[in-house]
mmCIF file with all atom_site columns, C-alpha atoms and ligand atoms in Angstrom:
data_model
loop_
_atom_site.group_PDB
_atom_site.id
_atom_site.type_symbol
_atom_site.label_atom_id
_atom_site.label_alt_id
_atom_site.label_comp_id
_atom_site.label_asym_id
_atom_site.label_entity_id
_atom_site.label_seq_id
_atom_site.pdbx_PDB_ins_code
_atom_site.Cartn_x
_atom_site.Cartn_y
_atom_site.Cartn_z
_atom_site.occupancy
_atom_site.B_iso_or_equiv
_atom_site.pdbx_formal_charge
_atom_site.auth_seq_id
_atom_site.auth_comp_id
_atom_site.auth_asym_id
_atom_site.auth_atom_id
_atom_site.pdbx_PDB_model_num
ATOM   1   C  CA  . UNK A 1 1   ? -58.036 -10.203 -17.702 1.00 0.00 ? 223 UNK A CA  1
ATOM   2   C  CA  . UNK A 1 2   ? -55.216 -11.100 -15.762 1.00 0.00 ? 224 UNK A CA  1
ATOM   3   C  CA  . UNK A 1 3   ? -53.642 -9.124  -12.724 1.00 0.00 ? 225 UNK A CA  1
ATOM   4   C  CA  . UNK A 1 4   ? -50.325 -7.765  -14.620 1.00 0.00 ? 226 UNK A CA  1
ATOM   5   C  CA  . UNK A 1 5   ? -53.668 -6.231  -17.177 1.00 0.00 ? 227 UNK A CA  1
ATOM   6   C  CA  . UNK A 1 6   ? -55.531 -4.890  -14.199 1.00 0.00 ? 228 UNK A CA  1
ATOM   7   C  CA  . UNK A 1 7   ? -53.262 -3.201  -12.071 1.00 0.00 ? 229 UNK A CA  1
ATOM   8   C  CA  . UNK A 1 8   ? -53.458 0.388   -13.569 1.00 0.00 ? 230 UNK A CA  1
ATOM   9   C  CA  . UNK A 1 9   ? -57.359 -0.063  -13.862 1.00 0.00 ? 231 UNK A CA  1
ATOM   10  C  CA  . UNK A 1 10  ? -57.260 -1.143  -10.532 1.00 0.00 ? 232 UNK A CA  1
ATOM   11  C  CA  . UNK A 1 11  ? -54.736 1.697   -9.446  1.00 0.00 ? 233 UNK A CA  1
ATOM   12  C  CA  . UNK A 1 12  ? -56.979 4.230   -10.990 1.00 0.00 ? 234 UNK A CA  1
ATOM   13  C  CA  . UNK A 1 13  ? -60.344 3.017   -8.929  1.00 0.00 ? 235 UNK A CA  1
ATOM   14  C  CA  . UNK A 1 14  ? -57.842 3.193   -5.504  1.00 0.00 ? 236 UNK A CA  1
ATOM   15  C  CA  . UNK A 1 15  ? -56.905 6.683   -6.017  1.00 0.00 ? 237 UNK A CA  1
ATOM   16  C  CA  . UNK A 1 16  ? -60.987 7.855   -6.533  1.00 0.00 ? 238 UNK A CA  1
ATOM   17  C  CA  . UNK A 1 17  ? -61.991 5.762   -3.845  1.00 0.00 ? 239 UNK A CA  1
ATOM   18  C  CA  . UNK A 1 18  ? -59.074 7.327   -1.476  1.00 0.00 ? 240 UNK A CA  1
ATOM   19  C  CA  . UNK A 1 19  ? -59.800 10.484  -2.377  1.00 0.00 ? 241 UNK A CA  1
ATOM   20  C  CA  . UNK A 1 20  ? -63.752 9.885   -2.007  1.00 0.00 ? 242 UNK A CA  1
ATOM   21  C  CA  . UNK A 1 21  ? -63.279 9.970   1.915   1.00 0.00 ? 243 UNK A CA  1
ATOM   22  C  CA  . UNK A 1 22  ? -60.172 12.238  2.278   1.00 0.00 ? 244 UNK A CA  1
ATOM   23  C  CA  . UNK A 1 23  ? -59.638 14.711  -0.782  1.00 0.00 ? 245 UNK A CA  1
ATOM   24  C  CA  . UNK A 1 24  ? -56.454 15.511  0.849   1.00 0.00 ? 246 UNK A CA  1
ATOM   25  C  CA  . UNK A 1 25  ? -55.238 12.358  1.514   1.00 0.00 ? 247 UNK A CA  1
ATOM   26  C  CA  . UNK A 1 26  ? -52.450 11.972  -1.515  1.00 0.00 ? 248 UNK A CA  1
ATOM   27  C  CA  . UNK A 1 27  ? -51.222 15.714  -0.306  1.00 0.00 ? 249 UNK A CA  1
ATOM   28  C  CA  . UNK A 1 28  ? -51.088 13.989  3.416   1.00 0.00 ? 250 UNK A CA  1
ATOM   29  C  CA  . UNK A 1 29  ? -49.307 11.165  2.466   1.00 0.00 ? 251 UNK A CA  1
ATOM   30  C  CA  . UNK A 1 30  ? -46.281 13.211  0.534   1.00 0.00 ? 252 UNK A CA  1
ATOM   31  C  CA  . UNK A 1 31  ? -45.509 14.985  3.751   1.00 0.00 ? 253 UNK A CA  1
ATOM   32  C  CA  . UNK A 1 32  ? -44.029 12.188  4.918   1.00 0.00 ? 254 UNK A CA  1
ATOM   33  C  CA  . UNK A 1 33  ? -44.141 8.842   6.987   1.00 0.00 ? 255 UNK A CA  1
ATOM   34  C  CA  . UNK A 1 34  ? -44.306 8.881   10.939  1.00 0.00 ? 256 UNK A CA  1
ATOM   35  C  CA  . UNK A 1 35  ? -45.214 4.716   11.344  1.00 0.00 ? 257 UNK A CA  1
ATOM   36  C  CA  . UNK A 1 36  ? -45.845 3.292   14.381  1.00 0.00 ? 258 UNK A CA  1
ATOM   37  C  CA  . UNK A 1 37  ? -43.874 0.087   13.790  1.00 0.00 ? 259 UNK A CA  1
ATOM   38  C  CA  . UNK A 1 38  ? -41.567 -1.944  11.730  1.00 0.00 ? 260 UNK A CA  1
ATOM   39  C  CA  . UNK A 1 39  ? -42.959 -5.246  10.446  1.00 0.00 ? 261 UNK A CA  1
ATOM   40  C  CA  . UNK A 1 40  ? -40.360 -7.884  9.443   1.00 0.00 ? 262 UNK A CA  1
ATOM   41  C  CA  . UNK A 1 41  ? -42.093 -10.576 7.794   1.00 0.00 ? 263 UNK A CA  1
ATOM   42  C  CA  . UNK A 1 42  ? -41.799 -13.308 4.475   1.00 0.00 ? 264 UNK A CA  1
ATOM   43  C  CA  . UNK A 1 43  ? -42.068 -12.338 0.805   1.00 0.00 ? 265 UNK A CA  1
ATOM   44  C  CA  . UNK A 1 44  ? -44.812 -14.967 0.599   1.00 0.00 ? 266 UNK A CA  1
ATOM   45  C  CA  . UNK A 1 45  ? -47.641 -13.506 -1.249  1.00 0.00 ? 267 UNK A CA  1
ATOM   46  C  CA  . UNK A 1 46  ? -50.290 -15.121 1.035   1.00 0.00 ? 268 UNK A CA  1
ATOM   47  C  CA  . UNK A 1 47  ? -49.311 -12.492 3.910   1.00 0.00 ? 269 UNK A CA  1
ATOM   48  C  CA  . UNK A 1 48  ? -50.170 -9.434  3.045   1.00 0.00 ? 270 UNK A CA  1
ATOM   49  C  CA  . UNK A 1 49  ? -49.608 -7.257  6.048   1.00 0.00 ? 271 UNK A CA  1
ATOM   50  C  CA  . UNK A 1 50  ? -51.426 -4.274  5.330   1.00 0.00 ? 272 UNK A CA  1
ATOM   51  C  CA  . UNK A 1 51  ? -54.826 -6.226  4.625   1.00 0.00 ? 273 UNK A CA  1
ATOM   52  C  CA  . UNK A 1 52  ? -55.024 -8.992  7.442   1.00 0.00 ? 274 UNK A CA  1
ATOM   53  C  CA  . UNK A 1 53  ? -54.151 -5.712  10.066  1.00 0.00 ? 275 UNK A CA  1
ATOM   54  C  CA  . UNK A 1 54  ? -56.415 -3.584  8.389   1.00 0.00 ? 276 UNK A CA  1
ATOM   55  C  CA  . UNK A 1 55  ? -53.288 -0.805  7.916   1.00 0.00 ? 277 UNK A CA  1
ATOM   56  C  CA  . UNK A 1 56  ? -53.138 1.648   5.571   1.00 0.00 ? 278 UNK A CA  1
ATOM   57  C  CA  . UNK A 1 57  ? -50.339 3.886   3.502   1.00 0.00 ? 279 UNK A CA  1
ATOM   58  C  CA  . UNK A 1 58  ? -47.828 5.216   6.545   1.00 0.00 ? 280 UNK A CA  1
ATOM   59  C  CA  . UNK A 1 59  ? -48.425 2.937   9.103   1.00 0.00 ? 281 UNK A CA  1
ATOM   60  C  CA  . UNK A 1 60  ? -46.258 0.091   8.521   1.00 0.00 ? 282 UNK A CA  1
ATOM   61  C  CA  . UNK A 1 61  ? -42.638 0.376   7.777   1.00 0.00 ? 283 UNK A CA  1
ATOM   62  C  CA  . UNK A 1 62  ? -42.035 -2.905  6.050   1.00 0.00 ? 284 UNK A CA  1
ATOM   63  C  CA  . UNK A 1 63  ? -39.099 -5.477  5.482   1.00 0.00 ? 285 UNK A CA  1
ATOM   64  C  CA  . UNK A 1 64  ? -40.056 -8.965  4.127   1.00 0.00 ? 286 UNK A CA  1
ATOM   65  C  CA  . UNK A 1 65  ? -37.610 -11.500 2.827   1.00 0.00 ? 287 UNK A CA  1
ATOM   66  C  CA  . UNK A 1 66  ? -37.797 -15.445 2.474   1.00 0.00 ? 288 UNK A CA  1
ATOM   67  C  CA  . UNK A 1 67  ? -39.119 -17.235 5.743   1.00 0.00 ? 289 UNK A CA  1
ATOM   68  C  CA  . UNK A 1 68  ? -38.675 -13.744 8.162   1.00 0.00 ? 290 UNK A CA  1
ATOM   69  C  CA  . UNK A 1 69  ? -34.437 -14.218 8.530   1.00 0.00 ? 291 UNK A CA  1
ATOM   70  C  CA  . UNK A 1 70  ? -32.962 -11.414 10.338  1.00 0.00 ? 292 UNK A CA  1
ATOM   71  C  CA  . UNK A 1 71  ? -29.392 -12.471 9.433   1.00 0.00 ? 293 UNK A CA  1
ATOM   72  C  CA  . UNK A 1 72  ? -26.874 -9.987  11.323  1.00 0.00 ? 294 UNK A CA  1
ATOM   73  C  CA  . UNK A 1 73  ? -24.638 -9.284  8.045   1.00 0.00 ? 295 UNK A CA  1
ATOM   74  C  CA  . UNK A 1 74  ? -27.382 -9.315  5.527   1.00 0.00 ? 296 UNK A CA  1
ATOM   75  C  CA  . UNK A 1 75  ? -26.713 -5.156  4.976   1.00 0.00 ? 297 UNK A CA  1
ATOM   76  C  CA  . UNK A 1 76  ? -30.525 -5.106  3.601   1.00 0.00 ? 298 UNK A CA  1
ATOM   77  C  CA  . UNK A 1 77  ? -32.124 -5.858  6.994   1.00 0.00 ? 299 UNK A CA  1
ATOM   78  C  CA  . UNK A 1 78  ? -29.665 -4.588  9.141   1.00 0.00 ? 300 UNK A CA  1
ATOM   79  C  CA  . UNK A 1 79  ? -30.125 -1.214  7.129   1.00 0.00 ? 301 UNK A CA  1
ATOM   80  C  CA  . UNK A 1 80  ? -33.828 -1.598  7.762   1.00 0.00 ? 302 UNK A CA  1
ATOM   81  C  CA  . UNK A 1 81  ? -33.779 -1.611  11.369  1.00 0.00 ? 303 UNK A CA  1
ATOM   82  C  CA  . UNK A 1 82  ? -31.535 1.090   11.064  1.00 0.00 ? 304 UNK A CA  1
ATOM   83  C  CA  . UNK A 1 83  ? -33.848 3.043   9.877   1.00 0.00 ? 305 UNK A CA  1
ATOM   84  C  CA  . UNK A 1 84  ? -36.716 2.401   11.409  1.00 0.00 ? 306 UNK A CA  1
ATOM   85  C  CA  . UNK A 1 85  ? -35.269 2.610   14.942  1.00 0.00 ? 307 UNK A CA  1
ATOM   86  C  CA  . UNK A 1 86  ? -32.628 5.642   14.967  1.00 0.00 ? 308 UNK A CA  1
ATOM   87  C  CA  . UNK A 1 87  ? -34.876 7.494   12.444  1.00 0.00 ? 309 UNK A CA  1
ATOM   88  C  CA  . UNK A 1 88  ? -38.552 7.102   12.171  1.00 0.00 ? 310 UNK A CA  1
ATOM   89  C  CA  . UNK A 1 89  ? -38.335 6.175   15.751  1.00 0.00 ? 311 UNK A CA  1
ATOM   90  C  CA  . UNK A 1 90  ? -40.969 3.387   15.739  1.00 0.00 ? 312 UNK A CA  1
ATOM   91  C  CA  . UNK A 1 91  ? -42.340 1.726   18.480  1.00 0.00 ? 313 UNK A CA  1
ATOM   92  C  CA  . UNK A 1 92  ? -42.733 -1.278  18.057  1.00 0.00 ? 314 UNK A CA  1
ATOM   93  C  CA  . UNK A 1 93  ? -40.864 -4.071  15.778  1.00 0.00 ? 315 UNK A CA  1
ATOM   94  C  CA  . UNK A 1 94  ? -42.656 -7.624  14.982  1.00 0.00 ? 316 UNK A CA  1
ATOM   95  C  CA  . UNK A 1 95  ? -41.267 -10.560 13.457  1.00 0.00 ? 317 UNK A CA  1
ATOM   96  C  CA  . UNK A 1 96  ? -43.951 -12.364 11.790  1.00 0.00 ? 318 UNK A CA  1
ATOM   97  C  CA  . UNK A 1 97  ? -43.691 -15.937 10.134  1.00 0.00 ? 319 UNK A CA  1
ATOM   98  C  CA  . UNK A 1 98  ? -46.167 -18.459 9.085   1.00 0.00 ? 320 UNK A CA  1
ATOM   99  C  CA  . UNK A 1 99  ? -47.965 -21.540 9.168   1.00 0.00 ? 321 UNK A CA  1
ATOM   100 C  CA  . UNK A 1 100 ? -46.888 -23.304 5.434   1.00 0.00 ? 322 UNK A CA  1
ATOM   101 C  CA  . UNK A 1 101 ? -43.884 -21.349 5.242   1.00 0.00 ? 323 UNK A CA  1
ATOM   102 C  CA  . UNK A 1 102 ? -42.084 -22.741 2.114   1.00 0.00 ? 324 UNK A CA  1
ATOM   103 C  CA  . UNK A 1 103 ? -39.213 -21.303 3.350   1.00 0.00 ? 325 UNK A CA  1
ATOM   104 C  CA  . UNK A 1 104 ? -39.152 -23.193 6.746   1.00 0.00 ? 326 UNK A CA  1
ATOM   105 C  CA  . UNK A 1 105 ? -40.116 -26.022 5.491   1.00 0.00 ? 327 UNK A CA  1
ATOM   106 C  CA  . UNK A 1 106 ? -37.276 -26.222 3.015   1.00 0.00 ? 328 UNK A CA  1
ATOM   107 C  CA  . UNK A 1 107 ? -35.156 -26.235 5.722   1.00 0.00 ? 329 UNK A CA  1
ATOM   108 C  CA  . UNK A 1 108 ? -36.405 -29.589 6.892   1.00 0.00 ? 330 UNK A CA  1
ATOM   109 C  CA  . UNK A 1 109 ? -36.029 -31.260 3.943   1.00 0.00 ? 331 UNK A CA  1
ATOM   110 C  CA  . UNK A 1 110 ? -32.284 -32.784 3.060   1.00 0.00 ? 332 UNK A CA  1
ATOM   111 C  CA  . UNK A 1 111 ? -31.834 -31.087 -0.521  1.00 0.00 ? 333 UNK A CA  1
ATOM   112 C  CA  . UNK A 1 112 ? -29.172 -28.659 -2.418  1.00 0.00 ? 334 UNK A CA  1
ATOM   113 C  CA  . UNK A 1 113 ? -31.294 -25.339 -3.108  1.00 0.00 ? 335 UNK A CA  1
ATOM   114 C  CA  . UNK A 1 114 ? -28.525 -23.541 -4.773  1.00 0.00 ? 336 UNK A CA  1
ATOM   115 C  CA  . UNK A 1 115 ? -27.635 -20.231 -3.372  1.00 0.00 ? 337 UNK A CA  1
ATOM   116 C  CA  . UNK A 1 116 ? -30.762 -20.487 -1.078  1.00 0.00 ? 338 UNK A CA  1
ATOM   117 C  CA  . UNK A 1 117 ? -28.320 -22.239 0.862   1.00 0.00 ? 339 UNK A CA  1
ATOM   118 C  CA  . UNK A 1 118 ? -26.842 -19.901 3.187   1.00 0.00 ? 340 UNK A CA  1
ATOM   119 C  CA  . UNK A 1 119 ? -30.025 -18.380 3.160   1.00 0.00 ? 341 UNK A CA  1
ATOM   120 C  CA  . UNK A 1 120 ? -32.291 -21.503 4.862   1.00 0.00 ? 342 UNK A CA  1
ATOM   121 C  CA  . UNK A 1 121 ? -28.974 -22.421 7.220   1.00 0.00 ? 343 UNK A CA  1
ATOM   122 C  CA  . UNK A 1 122 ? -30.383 -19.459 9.319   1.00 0.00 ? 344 UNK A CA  1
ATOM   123 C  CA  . UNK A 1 123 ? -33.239 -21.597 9.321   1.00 0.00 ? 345 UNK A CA  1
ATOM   124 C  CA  . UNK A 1 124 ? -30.941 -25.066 9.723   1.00 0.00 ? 346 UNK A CA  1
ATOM   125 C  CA  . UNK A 1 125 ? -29.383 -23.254 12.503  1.00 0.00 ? 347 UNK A CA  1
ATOM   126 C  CA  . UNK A 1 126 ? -32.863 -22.285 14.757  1.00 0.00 ? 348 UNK A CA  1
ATOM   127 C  CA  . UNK A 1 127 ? -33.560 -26.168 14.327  1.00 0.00 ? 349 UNK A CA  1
ATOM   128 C  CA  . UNK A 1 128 ? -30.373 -26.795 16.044  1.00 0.00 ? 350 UNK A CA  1
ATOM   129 C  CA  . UNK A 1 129 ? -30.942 -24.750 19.014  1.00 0.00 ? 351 UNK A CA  1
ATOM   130 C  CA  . UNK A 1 130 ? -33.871 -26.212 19.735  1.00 0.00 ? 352 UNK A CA  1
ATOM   131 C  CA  . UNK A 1 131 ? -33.429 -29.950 18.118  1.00 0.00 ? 353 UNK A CA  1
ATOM   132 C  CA  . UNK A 1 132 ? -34.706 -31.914 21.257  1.00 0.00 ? 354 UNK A CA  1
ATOM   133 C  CA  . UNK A 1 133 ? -38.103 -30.179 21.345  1.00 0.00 ? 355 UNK A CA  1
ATOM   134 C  CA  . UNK A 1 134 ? -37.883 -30.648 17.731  1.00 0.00 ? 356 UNK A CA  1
ATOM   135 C  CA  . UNK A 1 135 ? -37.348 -34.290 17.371  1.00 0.00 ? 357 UNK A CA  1
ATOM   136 C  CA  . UNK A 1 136 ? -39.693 -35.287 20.498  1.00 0.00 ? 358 UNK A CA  1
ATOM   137 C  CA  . UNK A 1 137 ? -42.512 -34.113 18.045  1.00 0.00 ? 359 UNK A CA  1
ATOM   138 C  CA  . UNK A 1 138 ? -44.052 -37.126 15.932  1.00 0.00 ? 360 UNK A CA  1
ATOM   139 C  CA  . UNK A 1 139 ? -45.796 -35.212 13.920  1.00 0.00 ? 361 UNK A CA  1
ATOM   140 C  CA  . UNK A 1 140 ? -44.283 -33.654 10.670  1.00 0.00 ? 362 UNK A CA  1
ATOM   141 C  CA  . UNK A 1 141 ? -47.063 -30.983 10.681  1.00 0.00 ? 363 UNK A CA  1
ATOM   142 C  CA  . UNK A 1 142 ? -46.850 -30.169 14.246  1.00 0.00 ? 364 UNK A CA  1
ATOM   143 C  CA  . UNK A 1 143 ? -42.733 -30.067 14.240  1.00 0.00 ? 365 UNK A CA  1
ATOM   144 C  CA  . UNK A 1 144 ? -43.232 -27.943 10.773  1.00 0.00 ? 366 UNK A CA  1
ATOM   145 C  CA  . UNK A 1 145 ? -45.783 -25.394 13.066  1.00 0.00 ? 367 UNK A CA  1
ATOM   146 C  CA  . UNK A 1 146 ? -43.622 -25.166 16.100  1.00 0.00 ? 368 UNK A CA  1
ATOM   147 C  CA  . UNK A 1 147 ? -39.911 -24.648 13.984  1.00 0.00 ? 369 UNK A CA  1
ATOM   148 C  CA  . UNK A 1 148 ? -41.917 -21.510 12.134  1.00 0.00 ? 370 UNK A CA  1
ATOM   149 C  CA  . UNK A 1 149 ? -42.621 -20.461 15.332  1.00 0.00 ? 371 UNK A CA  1
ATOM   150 C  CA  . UNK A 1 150 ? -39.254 -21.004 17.198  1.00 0.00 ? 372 UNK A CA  1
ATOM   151 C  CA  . UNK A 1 151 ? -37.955 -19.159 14.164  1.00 0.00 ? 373 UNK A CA  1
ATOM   152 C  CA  . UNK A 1 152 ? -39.896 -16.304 14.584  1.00 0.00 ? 374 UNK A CA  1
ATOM   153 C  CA  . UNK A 1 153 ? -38.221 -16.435 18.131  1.00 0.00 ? 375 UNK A CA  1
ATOM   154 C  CA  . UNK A 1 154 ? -34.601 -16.929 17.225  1.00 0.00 ? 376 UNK A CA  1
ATOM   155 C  CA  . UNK A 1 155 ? -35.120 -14.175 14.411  1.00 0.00 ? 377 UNK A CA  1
ATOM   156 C  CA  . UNK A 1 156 ? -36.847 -11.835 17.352  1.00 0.00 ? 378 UNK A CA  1
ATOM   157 C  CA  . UNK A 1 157 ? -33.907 -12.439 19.122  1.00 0.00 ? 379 UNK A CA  1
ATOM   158 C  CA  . UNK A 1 158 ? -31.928 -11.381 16.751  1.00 0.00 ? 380 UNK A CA  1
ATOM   159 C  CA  . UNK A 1 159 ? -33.169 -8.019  16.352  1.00 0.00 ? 381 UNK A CA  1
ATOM   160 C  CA  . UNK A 1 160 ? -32.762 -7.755  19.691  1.00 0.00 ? 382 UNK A CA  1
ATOM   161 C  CA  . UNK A 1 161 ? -29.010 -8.349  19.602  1.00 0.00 ? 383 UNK A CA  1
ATOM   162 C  CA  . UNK A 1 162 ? -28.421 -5.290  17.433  1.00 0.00 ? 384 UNK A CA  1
ATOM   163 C  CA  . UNK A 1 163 ? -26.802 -2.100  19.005  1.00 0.00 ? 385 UNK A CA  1
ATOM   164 C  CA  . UNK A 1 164 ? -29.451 -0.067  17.618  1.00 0.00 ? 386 UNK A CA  1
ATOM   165 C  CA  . UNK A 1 165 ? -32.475 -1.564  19.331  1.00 0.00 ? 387 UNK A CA  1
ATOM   166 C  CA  . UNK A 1 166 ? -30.684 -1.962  22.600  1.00 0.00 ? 388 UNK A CA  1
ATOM   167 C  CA  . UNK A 1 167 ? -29.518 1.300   22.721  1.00 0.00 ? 389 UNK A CA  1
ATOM   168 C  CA  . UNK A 1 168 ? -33.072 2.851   21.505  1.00 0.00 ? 390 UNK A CA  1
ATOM   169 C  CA  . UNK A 1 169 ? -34.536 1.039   24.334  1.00 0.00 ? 391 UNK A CA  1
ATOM   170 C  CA  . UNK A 1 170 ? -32.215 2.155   27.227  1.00 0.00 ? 392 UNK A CA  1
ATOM   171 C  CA  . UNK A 1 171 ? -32.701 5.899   25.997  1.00 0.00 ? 393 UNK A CA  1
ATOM   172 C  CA  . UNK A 1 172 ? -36.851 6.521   25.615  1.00 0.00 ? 394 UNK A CA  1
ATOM   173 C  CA  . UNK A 1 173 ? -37.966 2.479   26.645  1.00 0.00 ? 395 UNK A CA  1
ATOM   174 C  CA  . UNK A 1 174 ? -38.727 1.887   23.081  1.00 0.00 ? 396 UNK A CA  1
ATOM   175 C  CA  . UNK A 1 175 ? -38.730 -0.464  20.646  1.00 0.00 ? 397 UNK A CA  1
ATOM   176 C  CA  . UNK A 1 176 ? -40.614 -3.244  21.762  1.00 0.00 ? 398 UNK A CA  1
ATOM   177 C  CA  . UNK A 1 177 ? -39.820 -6.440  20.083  1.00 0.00 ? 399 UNK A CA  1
ATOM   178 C  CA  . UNK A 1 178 ? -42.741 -8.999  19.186  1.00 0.00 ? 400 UNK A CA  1
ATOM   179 C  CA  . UNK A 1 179 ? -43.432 -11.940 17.506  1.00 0.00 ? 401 UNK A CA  1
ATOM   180 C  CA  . UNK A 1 180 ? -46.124 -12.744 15.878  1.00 0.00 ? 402 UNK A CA  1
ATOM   181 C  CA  . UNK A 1 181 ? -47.697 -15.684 13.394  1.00 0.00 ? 403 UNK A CA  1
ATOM   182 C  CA  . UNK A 1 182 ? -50.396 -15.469 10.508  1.00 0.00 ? 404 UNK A CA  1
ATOM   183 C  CA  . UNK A 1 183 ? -52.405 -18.501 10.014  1.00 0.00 ? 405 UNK A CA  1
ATOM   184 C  CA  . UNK A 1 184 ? -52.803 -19.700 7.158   1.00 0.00 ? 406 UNK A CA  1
ATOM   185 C  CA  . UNK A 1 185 ? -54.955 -22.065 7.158   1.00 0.00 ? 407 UNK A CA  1
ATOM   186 C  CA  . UNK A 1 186 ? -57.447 -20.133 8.919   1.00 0.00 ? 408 UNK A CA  1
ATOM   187 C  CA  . UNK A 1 187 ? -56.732 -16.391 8.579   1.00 0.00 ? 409 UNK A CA  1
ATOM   188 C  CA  . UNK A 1 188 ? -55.566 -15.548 12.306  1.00 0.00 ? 410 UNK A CA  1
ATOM   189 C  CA  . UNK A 1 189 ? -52.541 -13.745 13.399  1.00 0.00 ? 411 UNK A CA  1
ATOM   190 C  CA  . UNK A 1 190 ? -51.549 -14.857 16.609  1.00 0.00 ? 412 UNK A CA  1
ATOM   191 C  CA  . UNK A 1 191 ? -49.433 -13.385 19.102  1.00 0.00 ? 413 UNK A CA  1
ATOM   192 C  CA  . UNK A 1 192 ? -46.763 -15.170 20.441  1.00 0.00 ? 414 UNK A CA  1
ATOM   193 C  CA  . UNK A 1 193 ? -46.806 -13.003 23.576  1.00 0.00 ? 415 UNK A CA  1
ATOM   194 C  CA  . UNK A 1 194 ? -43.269 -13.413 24.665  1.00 0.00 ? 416 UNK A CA  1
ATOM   195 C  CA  . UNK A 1 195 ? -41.600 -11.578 27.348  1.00 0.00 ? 417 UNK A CA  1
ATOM   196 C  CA  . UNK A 1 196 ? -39.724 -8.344  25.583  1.00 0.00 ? 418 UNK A CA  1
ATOM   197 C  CA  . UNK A 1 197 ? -37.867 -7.360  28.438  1.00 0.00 ? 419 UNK A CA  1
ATOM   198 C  CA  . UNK A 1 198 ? -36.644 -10.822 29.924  1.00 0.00 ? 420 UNK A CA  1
ATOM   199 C  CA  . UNK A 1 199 ? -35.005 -11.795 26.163  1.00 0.00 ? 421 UNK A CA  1
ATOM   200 C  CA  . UNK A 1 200 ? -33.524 -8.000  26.129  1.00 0.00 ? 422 UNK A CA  1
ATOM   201 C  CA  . UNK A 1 201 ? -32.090 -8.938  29.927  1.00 0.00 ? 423 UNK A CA  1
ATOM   202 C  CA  . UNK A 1 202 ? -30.978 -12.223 29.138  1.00 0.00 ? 424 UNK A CA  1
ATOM   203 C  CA  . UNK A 1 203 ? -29.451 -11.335 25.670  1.00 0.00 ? 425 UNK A CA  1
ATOM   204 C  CA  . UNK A 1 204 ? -27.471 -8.362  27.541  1.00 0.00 ? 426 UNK A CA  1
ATOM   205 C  CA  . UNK A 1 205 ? -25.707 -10.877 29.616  1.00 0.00 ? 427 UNK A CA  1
ATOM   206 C  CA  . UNK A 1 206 ? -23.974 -11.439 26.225  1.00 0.00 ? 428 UNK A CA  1
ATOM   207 C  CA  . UNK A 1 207 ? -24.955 -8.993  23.849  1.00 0.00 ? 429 UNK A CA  1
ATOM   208 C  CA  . UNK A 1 208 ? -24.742 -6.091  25.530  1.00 0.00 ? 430 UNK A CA  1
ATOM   209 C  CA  . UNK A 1 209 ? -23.663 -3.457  23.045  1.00 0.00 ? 431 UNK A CA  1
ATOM   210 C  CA  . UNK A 1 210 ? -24.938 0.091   24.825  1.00 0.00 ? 432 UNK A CA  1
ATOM   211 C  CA  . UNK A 1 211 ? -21.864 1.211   25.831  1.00 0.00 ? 433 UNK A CA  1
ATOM   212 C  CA  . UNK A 1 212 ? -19.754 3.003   23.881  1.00 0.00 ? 434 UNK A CA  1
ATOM   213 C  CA  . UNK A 1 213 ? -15.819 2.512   23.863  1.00 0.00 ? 435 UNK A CA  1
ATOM   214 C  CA  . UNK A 1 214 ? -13.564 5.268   24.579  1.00 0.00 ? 436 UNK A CA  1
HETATM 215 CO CO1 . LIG B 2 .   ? -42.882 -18.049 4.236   1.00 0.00 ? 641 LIG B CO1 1
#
């Protein structure tokens, strides 16, 4: 059988074995959601956020789109971390690529994708930035690694430009802005443990939108 023919079997045996160790839990989970962070991540279906953390229903608040691009007039992301921030109030935000991102690695490759585009110049454009360390790597897997990593950088960054976050962060010190990477290959997310507070200070220098115009 394939999955399309499983998933109401396979919805069915979730909702016994949920309610096997927490009869209440469906009646918990309408009240509402109170997550503890915002995971931006890519729509590839090898990174599946919920299973490699081990989360459950309510604990992620989740925005995932083609190679982790937080573009700052795509309305759908910018909406997201809207939300998240000013409303549910989470406290942290990650940006997570990954090793063998399609998505990344279309952007190295000199070909017309259509209306993906726009969409991989984000990527086109992180290249750019950083094109020296780039080039000075010989080896196409190693460049390919350390580009899906600067991206998850450039798109941390990003988040980190918007008024919401900054502002957020000057009021009750949160969120915290990560970034993080999911190996592929070999099943480990690794954090890229950069300094939250340094970007924030360095991005305010030009950036800075916390005050409000009178
Ligand atoms: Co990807």
């Amino acid at each position: 059988m394939s999955l399309y023919d499983r998933v109401f079997i396979n919805n069915q045996a979730w909702i016994a074995e949920k309610k096997a160790t927490d009869k209440e839990f469906f009646q918990k989970l309408s009240q509402g959601q109170n997550p503890e962070f915002l995971y931006i991540g890519c729509s590839d279906s090898r990174v599946t956020v919920e299973e490699l953390t081990g989360a459950g229903p309510g604990d992620i608040f989740v925005h995932r789109n083609i190679a982790n691009v937080v573009s700052n007039n795509d309305l759908n992301v910018m909406s997201v971390i809207e939300y998240a921030v000013a409303h549910l109030q989470v406290e942290h935000i990650v940006v997570c690529g990954h090793y063998y991102c399609g998505g990344v690695k279309a952007a190295m490759q000199s070909s017309d994708l259509g209306i993906l585009n726009p969409w991989l110049r984000n990527i086109r454009d992180v290249y750019r930035l950083h094109q020296e360390e780039l080039d000075a790597i010989d080896d196409e897997d190693a460049r390919y690694k350390r580009l899906v990593e600067l991206n998850v950088e450039e798109q941390a960054i990003n988040v980190i430009k918007t008024a919401v976050v900054q502002k957020a962060y000057l009021e009750r010190g949160t969120p915290i802005v990560h970034g993080w990477v999911f190996d592929v290959h070999t099943g480990n997310l690794i954090d890229l443990e950069f300094n939250f507070e340094e970007k924030l200070r360095k991005i305010q220098a030009i950036y800075n939108l916390t005050r409000v115009v009178q």
